[in-house]
Coordinates of C-alpha atoms in Angstrom, one line a residue:
M1 CA 22.9 -2.3 -7.2
R2 CA 24.6 -5.7 -7.4
W3 CA 25.8 -8.4 -5.0
D4 CA 28.8 -10.8 -5.6
A5 CA 30.4 -13.2 -2.9
V6 CA 33.6 -10.9 -2.4
L7 CA 31.1 -7.9 -1.8
T8 CA 29.4 -10.0 0.7
G9 CA 31.9 -11.7 2.3
A10 CA 33.5 -7.6 2.8
L11 CA 30.1 -6.9 4.3
A12 CA 30.1 -9.6 6.6
F13 CA 33.5 -9.0 8.2
E14 CA 32.3 -5.0 8.6
L15 CA 29.2 -5.8 10.1
D16 CA 30.8 -8.4 12.6
R17 CA 33.4 -6.2 13.6
R18 CA 30.8 -3.3 14.1
L19 CA 27.9 -5.3 15.9
E20 CA 29.3 -8.1 17.6
G21 CA 27.8 -8.4 20.9
A22 CA 24.7 -6.3 19.9
R23 CA 21.9 -6.8 22.2
L24 CA 18.6 -7.6 19.4
R25 CA 15.3 -6.5 20.7
S26 CA 12.8 -7.5 17.5
V27 CA 12.9 -8.9 14.0
L28 CA 10.2 -7.4 11.5
L29 CA 9.5 -9.5 8.4
D30 CA 7.5 -7.3 6.4
R31 CA 6.0 -9.4 3.4
P32 CA 3.9 -6.7 2.0
G33 CA 7.2 -4.2 2.0
R34 CA 9.4 -6.6 0.8
T35 CA 11.8 -5.8 4.0
A36 CA 13.3 -7.2 7.2
V37 CA 14.5 -4.8 10.1
L38 CA 16.4 -6.3 12.8
Y39 CA 16.1 -3.6 15.8
F40 CA 18.9 -3.8 17.7
R41 CA 19.9 -1.6 21.0
E42 CA 22.8 -0.1 19.4
A43 CA 21.7 0.0 15.5
A44 CA 18.7 -1.3 13.1
V45 CA 19.4 -3.5 10.2
E46 CA 17.0 -2.7 7.1
I47 CA 17.2 -5.0 4.2
G48 CA 15.0 -4.3 1.1
F49 CA 14.3 -6.3 -1.5
R50 CA 13.2 -4.3 -5.1
G51 CA 13.1 -6.6 -7.6
P52 CA 16.5 -8.0 -8.8
E53 CA 18.0 -5.1 -6.3
I54 CA 18.8 -5.7 -2.4
Q55 CA 19.2 -2.6 0.0
F56 CA 21.1 -3.4 3.2
R57 CA 21.6 -0.4 5.3
V58 CA 22.2 0.4 9.1
G59 CA 21.3 3.2 10.5
P60 CA 21.1 4.4 14.4
P61 CA 18.6 2.7 16.6
V62 CA 14.8 3.2 16.6
E63 CA 12.0 1.8 18.4
P64 CA 10.5 -1.5 16.9
V65 CA 7.4 -1.4 15.0
P66 CA 4.1 -2.8 16.8
E67 CA 4.2 -5.6 13.8
A68 CA 8.0 -6.7 14.7
R69 CA 7.9 -9.9 16.6
P70 CA 10.1 -9.5 20.1
L71 CA 13.2 -11.7 20.4
A72 CA 15.5 -10.9 22.9
A73 CA 19.3 -12.2 21.8
R74 CA 22.7 -11.2 21.5
L75 CA 24.7 -11.1 18.3
R76 CA 27.4 -13.8 18.4
G77 CA 28.9 -12.9 15.2
V78 CA 28.1 -12.2 11.4
E79 CA 29.7 -14.6 8.4
A80 CA 29.1 -15.1 4.6
A81 CA 29.2 -18.9 3.1
P82 CA 32.5 -19.4 1.0
G83 CA 32.1 -18.0 -2.6
D84 CA 28.4 -17.0 -2.4
R85 CA 25.9 -14.5 -1.7
V86 CA 25.0 -15.6 1.8
L87 CA 25.1 -13.8 5.0
R88 CA 24.6 -15.7 8.4
F89 CA 23.5 -13.6 11.8
H90 CA 24.2 -16.0 14.2
L91 CA 22.1 -15.0 17.6
Q92 CA 22.0 -16.3 21.1
R93 CA 18.7 -15.8 23.1
V94 CA 19.3 -14.1 26.4
R95 CA 16.1 -16.0 28.2
G96 CA 13.9 -18.9 27.3
K97 CA 14.4 -22.5 26.2
A98 CA 13.6 -22.0 22.7
E99 CA 16.7 -23.1 20.4
S100 CA 18.8 -20.0 19.6
P101 CA 18.4 -19.2 15.6
V102 CA 20.1 -18.1 12.5
L103 CA 19.4 -15.1 10.4
V104 CA 19.9 -16.2 6.6
V105 CA 20.3 -13.4 4.4
E106 CA 20.4 -14.6 0.6
M107 CA 21.4 -12.0 -1.3
T108 CA 20.4 -13.7 -4.4
G109 CA 18.9 -11.0 -6.8
A110 CA 15.2 -11.8 -7.4
R111 CA 14.9 -14.9 -5.6
G112 CA 16.5 -13.1 -2.7
N113 CA 15.1 -14.0 1.1
V114 CA 15.5 -13.8 4.6
V115 CA 15.3 -17.1 6.8
M116 CA 15.5 -17.6 10.3
V117 CA 16.6 -21.2 11.0
G118 CA 17.1 -22.6 14.2
R119 CA 20.3 -23.3 14.9
T120 CA 20.2 -27.0 16.6
S121 CA 16.9 -28.5 14.7
G122 CA 18.1 -27.1 11.2
R123 CA 14.1 -25.6 10.3
I124 CA 12.8 -22.8 9.1
L125 CA 11.4 -20.7 11.9
S126 CA 9.9 -18.1 10.2
V127 CA 10.8 -16.8 6.5
L128 CA 10.1 -13.4 4.6
F129 CA 8.9 -14.9 1.3
Q130 CA 7.2 -18.7 1.8
R131 CA 8.0 -20.4 -1.3
E132 CA 7.6 -23.7 -3.2
G133 CA 9.8 -25.7 -5.5
T134 CA 12.9 -27.2 -5.5
R135 CA 14.0 -25.2 -2.4
H136 CA 10.5 -25.7 -0.4
L137 CA 10.7 -22.3 2.1
Q138 CA 7.8 -23.0 4.4
S139 CA 7.8 -22.5 8.1
G140 CA 8.2 -25.7 10.3
H141 CA 10.5 -27.1 6.6
P142 CA 14.4 -28.3 6.9
Y143 CA 16.0 -25.6 5.8
P144 CA 17.7 -26.4 2.6
E145 CA 21.1 -24.7 2.1
L146 CA 21.8 -22.7 -1.4
T147 CA 24.2 -24.9 -3.5
R148 CA 26.5 -22.8 -5.1
P149 CA 27.5 -23.8 -9.0
D150 CA 30.8 -24.3 -10.4
R151 CA 31.9 -21.4 -11.9
P152 CA 34.1 -21.2 -15.1
G153 CA 36.0 -17.8 -13.9
V154 CA 37.9 -16.0 -16.4
E155 CA 39.1 -17.3 -19.2
G156 CA 43.0 -17.7 -20.4
D157 CA 45.8 -19.4 -19.7
V158 CA 47.1 -17.1 -16.5
L159 CA 44.2 -18.4 -14.3
A160 CA 44.7 -22.0 -16.0
G161 CA 46.2 -22.4 -11.9
V162 CA 44.1 -21.4 -10.0
S163 CA 41.5 -23.8 -8.3
M164 CA 38.0 -23.9 -8.8
A165 CA 37.4 -22.8 -5.1
D166 CA 39.1 -19.7 -6.4
R167 CA 37.2 -19.3 -9.3
A168 CA 33.8 -18.7 -7.0
W169 CA 35.3 -15.4 -6.6
V170 CA 34.2 -14.5 -10.0
S171 CA 31.1 -12.2 -10.6
P172 CA 29.2 -9.9 -13.8
I173 CA 30.4 -7.0 -11.4
N174 CA 34.4 -7.7 -11.9
R175 CA 34.6 -10.7 -14.6
T176 CA 34.7 -7.9 -17.6
P177 CA 37.9 -5.6 -16.1
L178 CA 39.4 -9.0 -15.0
R179 CA 39.4 -10.3 -18.6
D180 CA 40.4 -7.0 -20.0
L181 CA 43.4 -6.7 -17.7
E182 CA 44.4 -10.1 -18.4
E183 CA 45.2 -9.3 -21.5
T184 CA 47.3 -6.5 -21.3
D185 CA 49.1 -7.4 -17.9
P186 CA 48.4 -10.9 -16.5
D187 CA 50.3 -10.7 -13.8
R188 CA 48.3 -7.6 -12.7
A189 CA 45.3 -9.7 -13.5
Q190 CA 46.4 -12.7 -11.6
S191 CA 47.3 -10.3 -8.4
L192 CA 43.9 -8.6 -8.7
W193 CA 42.4 -11.6 -8.4
R194 CA 43.7 -12.7 -5.5
E195 CA 43.0 -9.5 -3.4
L196 CA 39.6 -10.1 -4.7
A197 CA 39.2 -13.9 -3.5
R198 CA 41.1 -12.7 0.2
I199 CA 38.5 -10.0 0.7
G200 CA 35.9 -12.3 0.2
R201 CA 37.4 -14.6 2.4
L202 CA 37.1 -12.1 5.3
G203 CA 33.4 -13.1 5.7
I204 CA 34.7 -16.6 6.8
P205 CA 35.5 -16.1 10.9
G206 CA 38.6 -18.4 10.6
Q207 CA 40.7 -16.1 8.1
R208 CA 39.8 -12.9 9.6
P209 CA 42.5 -10.5 10.7
G210 CA 42.5 -10.1 14.7
S211 CA 40.4 -7.7 15.9
D212 CA 42.6 -5.5 17.7
D213 CA 43.9 -4.5 13.9
P214 CA 42.3 -1.0 13.5
E215 CA 43.1 -0.7 9.7
P216 CA 40.3 -2.1 7.2
P217 CA 41.8 -4.7 5.4
F218 CA 40.0 -3.5 1.9
S219 CA 39.2 -0.4 0.7
A220 CA 35.8 0.7 0.5
G221 CA 34.2 3.0 -2.2
L222 CA 31.5 3.5 -4.9
L223 CA 32.4 1.9 -8.6
D224 CA 30.6 3.7 -11.4
P225 CA 29.8 1.4 -14.1
D226 CA 27.5 2.5 -17.0
G227 CA 26.5 5.3 -14.9
A228 CA 25.4 3.2 -11.9
L229 CA 26.4 3.3 -8.7
Q230 CA 28.0 0.1 -7.0
P231 CA 29.3 -0.1 -3.4
Y232 CA 32.6 -2.5 -3.5
P233 CA 35.3 -3.7 -1.5
A234 CA 38.2 -2.7 -3.9
A235 CA 38.6 -0.4 -6.8
L236 CA 38.9 -2.3 -10.3
P237 CA 40.7 -0.9 -13.6
D238 CA 39.1 0.9 -15.8
M239 CA 36.5 1.8 -13.9
A240 CA 35.9 5.4 -11.8
W241 CA 35.8 4.8 -8.6
E242 CA 34.9 7.5 -5.5
A243 CA 36.2 6.2 -1.7
S244 CA 34.3 5.8 1.3
E245 CA 35.1 5.7 4.7
S246 CA 33.4 2.2 4.9
L247 CA 32.1 0.0 3.2
L248 CA 28.5 0.6 4.8
A249 CA 29.3 4.2 4.1
A250 CA 29.2 3.2 0.3
L251 CA 25.9 0.9 0.5
E252 CA 24.1 4.1 2.3
G253 CA 25.5 6.3 -0.4
A254 CA 24.7 4.2 -3.4
A255 CA 21.1 3.7 -2.3
G256 CA 20.7 7.6 -1.7
R257 CA 21.9 8.9 -4.6
G258 CA 20.7 6.2 -7.3
D259 CA 21.8 6.0 -10.8
R260 CA 23.1 8.9 -12.1
G261 CA 21.5 8.7 -15.3
S262 CA 18.1 8.4 -13.5
G263 CA 17.6 12.3 -13.6
D264 CA 14.3 13.5 -11.7
R265 CA 13.8 10.3 -10.2
D266 CA 16.5 10.6 -7.9
S267 CA 14.7 13.2 -6.2
E268 CA 11.9 10.6 -5.7
R269 CA 14.2 8.1 -4.1
R270 CA 13.2 7.9 -0.6
S271 CA 15.4 7.6 2.1
S272 CA 14.2 4.5 4.5
P273 CA 15.7 1.2 3.4
G274 CA 12.7 -0.3 3.8
G275 CA 11.1 0.8 0.2
P276 CA 7.5 2.4 1.0
G277 CA 7.7 4.7 3.6
E278 CA 11.0 6.2 2.5
A279 CA 10.9 9.8 2.8
P280 CA 12.4 12.3 0.0
D281 CA 16.1 13.2 -0.5
T282 CA 16.7 16.2 1.4
G283 CA 20.2 16.9 -0.1
E284 CA 22.0 16.0 2.8
S285 CA 25.2 13.7 3.0
S286 CA 24.1 10.2 1.6
A287 CA 25.6 8.5 4.2
G288 CA 23.3 10.5 6.6
T289 CA 20.8 9.1 9.1
P290 CA 18.0 6.8 7.2
A291 CA 14.4 7.3 8.4
P292 CA 13.1 5.1 11.1
Y293 CA 11.1 1.8 8.9
V294 CA 7.5 2.4 8.1
P295 CA 5.7 -0.6 7.7
A296 CA 4.0 -1.2 4.0
S297 CA 0.0 -2.0 5.6
V298 CA 0.4 1.4 7.5
L299 CA 1.7 3.1 4.4
K300 CA -1.0 1.7 2.2
G301 CA -3.4 2.5 4.9
L302 CA -2.6 6.3 4.3
E303 CA -2.1 6.6 0.7
D304 CA -5.3 4.6 0.7
A305 CA -7.0 7.7 2.7
A306 CA -5.4 10.0 0.8
K307 CA -6.9 8.6 -2.4
S308 CA -10.2 8.6 -1.0
A309 CA -10.0 12.3 0.3
S310 CA -8.7 13.0 -3.0
R311 CA -12.0 11.6 -5.2
T312 CA -14.1 13.1 -2.7
V313 CA -12.8 16.6 -3.5
R314 CA -12.9 15.7 -7.3
S315 CA -16.4 14.2 -7.0
L316 CA -17.8 17.5 -5.2
T317 CA -15.8 19.8 -7.6
R318 CA -17.5 17.9 -10.7
E319 CA -21.0 18.0 -8.7
R320 CA -20.3 21.9 -8.1
D321 CA -19.1 22.6 -11.6
R322 CA -22.0 20.7 -13.1
L323 CA -24.8 22.4 -11.0
P324 CA -27.4 24.3 -13.3
D325 CA -28.4 27.7 -12.9
P326 CA -31.8 27.9 -10.6
A327 CA -32.5 31.4 -12.4
D328 CA -32.2 29.9 -15.8
L329 CA -34.6 26.8 -14.3
R330 CA -37.4 28.7 -13.0
S331 CA -37.6 31.1 -16.0
K332 CA -37.7 28.3 -18.3
A333 CA -40.6 26.8 -15.9
D334 CA -42.4 30.1 -16.2
L335 CA -42.4 29.9 -19.6
L336 CA -43.8 26.6 -19.8
L337 CA -46.5 27.4 -17.3
A338 CA -47.2 30.4 -19.9
R339 CA -47.3 28.4 -23.3
A340 CA -48.8 25.3 -21.4
G341 CA -51.0 24.9 -24.6
E342 CA -48.1 25.0 -27.3
V343 CA -46.0 22.2 -25.4
R344 CA -47.0 18.5 -27.3
R345 CA -47.6 15.5 -24.6
G346 CA -44.8 12.9 -25.6
A347 CA -41.9 15.9 -27.2
E348 CA -38.4 15.7 -25.8
A349 CA -38.1 19.5 -26.7
A350 CA -39.9 22.8 -27.1
E351 CA -39.2 26.0 -28.9
L352 CA -41.1 28.4 -27.2
T353 CA -41.0 32.4 -27.3
G354 CA -39.7 33.8 -24.2
F355 CA -41.1 37.1 -22.7
D356 CA -38.5 39.2 -24.3
G357 CA -39.2 37.5 -27.7
T358 CA -36.6 35.5 -28.4
V359 CA -37.2 31.7 -29.0
V360 CA -35.8 29.4 -25.9
E361 CA -35.5 25.9 -26.0
V362 CA -36.7 23.8 -23.4
R363 CA -35.7 20.2 -22.7
L364 CA -38.4 18.0 -21.7
D365 CA -39.8 14.4 -20.1
P366 CA -41.8 13.0 -22.5
R367 CA -43.8 11.4 -20.1
L368 CA -45.2 14.4 -19.0
D369 CA -47.3 17.5 -19.6
G370 CA -46.4 21.1 -20.0
P371 CA -47.5 21.9 -16.4
A372 CA -45.7 18.9 -14.8
N373 CA -42.6 19.6 -16.5
A374 CA -42.9 22.8 -15.3
R375 CA -43.4 21.6 -11.6
K376 CA -40.0 19.4 -12.6
L377 CA -37.6 22.1 -13.6
Y378 CA -39.1 23.9 -10.2
D379 CA -37.6 21.2 -8.2
E380 CA -34.9 21.2 -10.1
A381 CA -34.2 24.9 -9.3
A382 CA -34.9 24.4 -5.4
R383 CA -32.3 21.4 -5.6
A384 CA -29.6 23.5 -7.3
E385 CA -30.2 26.2 -4.9
R386 CA -29.8 24.0 -1.9
A387 CA -26.6 22.2 -3.4
I388 CA -25.2 25.9 -4.0
Q389 CA -25.2 26.5 -0.4
D390 CA -24.4 22.8 0.4
L391 CA -21.8 22.4 -1.5
P392 CA -19.2 24.9 -0.5
G393 CA -18.8 24.2 3.1
R394 CA -18.5 20.2 2.1
L395 CA -15.6 20.8 -0.6
A396 CA -13.8 23.1 1.9
S397 CA -14.3 20.2 4.5
A398 CA -13.0 17.8 2.0
E399 CA -10.2 19.9 1.0
D400 CA -9.2 19.8 4.6
A401 CA -9.4 16.4 5.5
L402 CA -7.2 16.1 1.7
R403 CA -4.3 18.3 3.1
T404 CA -4.8 16.4 6.5
A405 CA -4.4 12.7 4.9
E406 CA -1.3 14.1 2.8
E407 CA 0.5 15.7 5.6
R408 CA 0.0 12.3 7.7
L409 CA 1.2 10.4 4.3
D410 CA 4.3 13.0 4.1
A411 CA 5.2 12.4 8.0
A412 CA 5.0 8.6 7.4
R413 CA 7.5 8.7 4.7
A414 CA 9.5 10.4 6.8
G415 CA 9.1 7.9 9.1
Q416 CA 6.9 10.2 11.9
V417 CA 4.0 8.0 11.7
P418 CA 1.0 9.5 14.5
E419 CA 0.6 6.8 17.3
D420 CA -3.2 6.1 16.5
V421 CA -1.8 4.9 13.0
E422 CA 0.6 2.6 14.2
R423 CA -1.7 0.9 17.0
S424 CA -4.2 0.6 14.2
S425 CA -1.9 -0.8 11.7
S426 CA -1.4 -4.0 13.8
P427 CA -1.7 -7.2 12.2
A428 CA -3.7 -8.6 15.0
Q429 CA -6.2 -5.4 15.4
S430 CA -6.8 -5.7 11.7
T431 CA -7.6 -9.0 11.5
S432 CA -9.7 -9.2 14.6
R433 CA -12.0 -6.5 12.9
A434 CA -12.0 -6.1 9.3
P435 CA -14.0 -2.9 7.9
L436 CA -17.2 -3.9 7.3
P437 CA -19.1 -3.3 3.9
Y438 CA -21.6 -0.8 5.5
R439 CA -22.3 2.1 7.5
V440 CA -24.5 1.8 11.1
F441 CA -27.3 3.4 12.1
R442 CA -30.1 3.3 14.4
T443 CA -33.6 4.8 14.1
S444 CA -35.5 6.7 16.6
G445 CA -37.4 2.9 17.4
G446 CA -34.0 1.1 18.2
I447 CA -33.6 -0.8 14.7
E448 CA -30.3 -1.4 13.5
V449 CA -30.0 0.1 9.6
R450 CA -27.1 -0.7 7.7
V451 CA -26.0 1.4 4.5
G452 CA -23.9 0.4 1.7
R453 CA -20.2 2.1 1.3
G454 CA -20.2 1.8 -2.6
S455 CA -21.3 -0.3 -6.0
R456 CA -19.0 -3.5 -4.7
K457 CA -19.8 -2.8 -1.1
N458 CA -23.6 -2.7 -2.0
D459 CA -23.2 -6.0 -3.3
D460 CA -22.1 -7.5 -0.2
L461 CA -24.8 -5.6 1.9
T462 CA -27.5 -7.0 0.5
F463 CA -26.3 -10.6 -0.4
H464 CA -24.1 -11.4 2.6
H465 CA -24.9 -8.7 5.7
A466 CA -28.9 -8.9 5.3
R467 CA -31.5 -11.6 6.2
P468 CA -34.4 -12.8 3.9
M469 CA -37.1 -10.9 5.6
D470 CA -35.3 -7.7 6.5
V471 CA -36.3 -4.6 4.2
W472 CA -34.5 -3.6 1.6
L473 CA -34.8 0.6 0.3
H474 CA -33.0 2.2 -2.4
A475 CA -33.6 5.9 -3.9
R476 CA -35.9 5.1 -6.9
G477 CA -34.2 5.8 -10.3
V478 CA -30.4 7.2 -9.1
P479 CA -27.3 6.2 -8.0
G480 CA -27.0 5.3 -4.3
A481 CA -26.7 3.1 -1.8
H482 CA -28.5 0.1 -0.7
V483 CA -29.7 0.4 2.4
V484 CA -31.0 -2.5 4.9
L485 CA -33.4 -1.9 7.7
R486 CA -33.0 -4.9 10.0
W487 CA -36.4 -6.1 10.3
N488 CA -37.4 -10.0 10.8
R489 CA -41.2 -9.8 11.4
E490 CA -44.1 -10.7 9.1
E491 CA -45.9 -7.5 9.7
K492 CA -44.5 -4.0 8.4
P493 CA -41.8 -2.3 9.9
P494 CA -43.2 0.9 12.2
A495 CA -43.8 4.0 9.7
R496 CA -41.6 6.2 11.4
D497 CA -38.3 3.6 11.4
L498 CA -39.2 3.1 7.7
E499 CA -39.1 6.8 7.0
E500 CA -36.0 7.4 8.7
A501 CA -34.6 4.6 6.8
A502 CA -36.0 5.7 3.5
G503 CA -34.4 9.4 4.7
L504 CA -30.8 7.6 4.7
A505 CA -31.4 6.0 1.5
A506 CA -32.2 9.3 -0.2
L507 CA -28.9 11.2 1.5
Y508 CA -26.8 8.5 0.5
S509 CA -28.0 9.1 -3.1
R510 CA -27.4 11.8 -6.0
A511 CA -31.2 12.6 -5.0
R512 CA -29.7 14.0 -1.6
H513 CA -30.5 17.8 -2.5
S514 CA -34.2 16.8 -3.6
S515 CA -37.1 18.1 -1.9
S516 CA -39.1 14.9 -2.5
V517 CA -37.5 11.4 -2.9
P518 CA -39.2 8.4 -4.0
V519 CA -37.7 5.1 -2.4
D520 CA -38.5 1.7 -3.5
W521 CA -38.5 -1.1 -0.6
T522 CA -39.0 -4.6 -0.4
R523 CA -38.2 -7.4 1.5
R524 CA -34.3 -8.4 0.7
K525 CA -35.6 -11.9 -0.1
H526 CA -37.3 -10.3 -3.2
V527 CA -34.0 -8.6 -4.4
R528 CA -31.9 -10.2 -7.1
K529 CA -29.0 -9.9 -9.1
P530 CA -28.7 -10.3 -13.1
R531 CA -26.1 -13.0 -14.6
K532 CA -23.1 -10.1 -15.8
A533 CA -25.0 -7.4 -13.8
A534 CA -22.3 -4.3 -12.8
P535 CA -21.5 -4.0 -9.5
G536 CA -24.6 -2.5 -7.1
S537 CA -26.9 -3.1 -9.9
V538 CA -30.0 -5.4 -8.6
V539 CA -33.9 -6.1 -9.4
P540 CA -36.0 -5.8 -7.0
D541 CA -39.8 -6.9 -7.3
R542 CA -43.1 -6.5 -5.0
V543 CA -41.5 -3.1 -4.7
E544 CA -43.4 -0.3 -2.5
T545 CA -42.5 3.4 -2.2
V546 CA -42.3 6.0 0.0
F547 CA -41.5 9.5 -0.6
V548 CA -38.9 11.5 1.7
D549 CA -37.8 14.9 2.3
P550 CA -34.0 14.5 3.1
D551 CA -32.9 16.1 5.9
P552 CA -29.4 16.3 6.2
E553 CA -29.2 16.3 10.1
L554 CA -30.5 12.7 10.2
V555 CA -27.4 11.2 9.6
E556 CA -25.9 12.9 12.5
R557 CA -28.7 12.0 14.5
L558 CA -28.9 8.3 13.6
R559 CA -25.1 7.6 13.3
V560 CA -23.7 4.5 15.3
E561 CA -20.9 4.0 13.4
D562 CA -19.1 5.0 10.0

């Protein structure tokens, strides 16, 4: 929806009548969510910035989210800047000696903003979008008022006598209807022009009708220009019009129903005016109750959790689908042992006559002879059997976790966020404890072990969270986590602690199902990263190797923090 001075002035009038004297509890300026929320005891006012579009809604009172800044104040009134798209909420603090603020809402399209300004000092107390340039919008700086450029208005002799101040009420919403009407009915065009200017001036306190007048001084409804619903306080010529009981109801209707030409996207629009955190349209009245606002930080955390759970399910599914047939591997291994004399060392494949007389092609490791290749196939068959037993349970658990994550996300989009999520979304808490790039374990001997969480996190662990003398480990020849055993002595670490750290390196690698995994280890100071190497790709020197048999129970036995 678009905004002009007429719509802004009418909204200021309606808000002033509805909320005058309301008690403010707190204010949320959610920069990631591009939304401001005013939590009154009587209502919740939400202003969402979606590029050039600005959504404005008033709903029933809701509990403030933890990120909201407490501000105990009473609303003295709402007014609009004459001839411009600016709302001012005048607040009076009910306790404390700090100066009372004015909340300025600039409904100016893509450059719109919400600014809290000190009433006495005129300085910016807080701002939704901090900006530099001609208008320096930064906390602590003087607030630069918007300057309204002169507008030529509608060209034509009939409005030649209209002052430049009156021409300020022209806008892209009403310009074309007025110009067309001027050509056919000049008297009606001038009358409509004066009426729009009168409605716009209702935002100025001194030009409002008395509060004892119960009748609204304008007709609110929805225009339908080019298939886009546009709230407006007056019908315009040659434009479809749907009457509403109030301007706020028209705003809610436009936000809830969206563009009529948007097709299936309408069903994806979400009911909360905060953007992220909105719930799917349930088909109820467009003027229904909006869902409580959910901060973008909370939604992003839940969305990331759902994406992570989905990736885990996809990864386990691919691993299950790619598992070889253990029986086929064993039969080829048996055939290799029986035909060992026919296998040429250095060959990458061999065609051998099977026990049933058919020719079987067997892929080989050219570095190994026939018996060694057979042993390798037996090991692969054993790993595949263990994976076949292990993967269904892991996949079922991952699918359960995905369903839970999606349910929590859907609930948050409907405004129902679990308390533990809301607490964890607090900026103070997230700042005090940023997620670590590694998991923490402790060996039987009490030595800390750090296991990287992924390729980029592996680099972070190795080069920013490990000391030069720490022991660095990695499963040989397969993708896997970097592992750091915190050991700052010249001598080697105890054999048992080193073996447990190597076991973790094997379990957090692609060789987790193998029966015997070679794990390379060295001091962290001997690990380097080549230029332009992929994330997680390093070159270790002075390497020693320990062989371990991965024990899945080791993870739970040594885990300190995931």
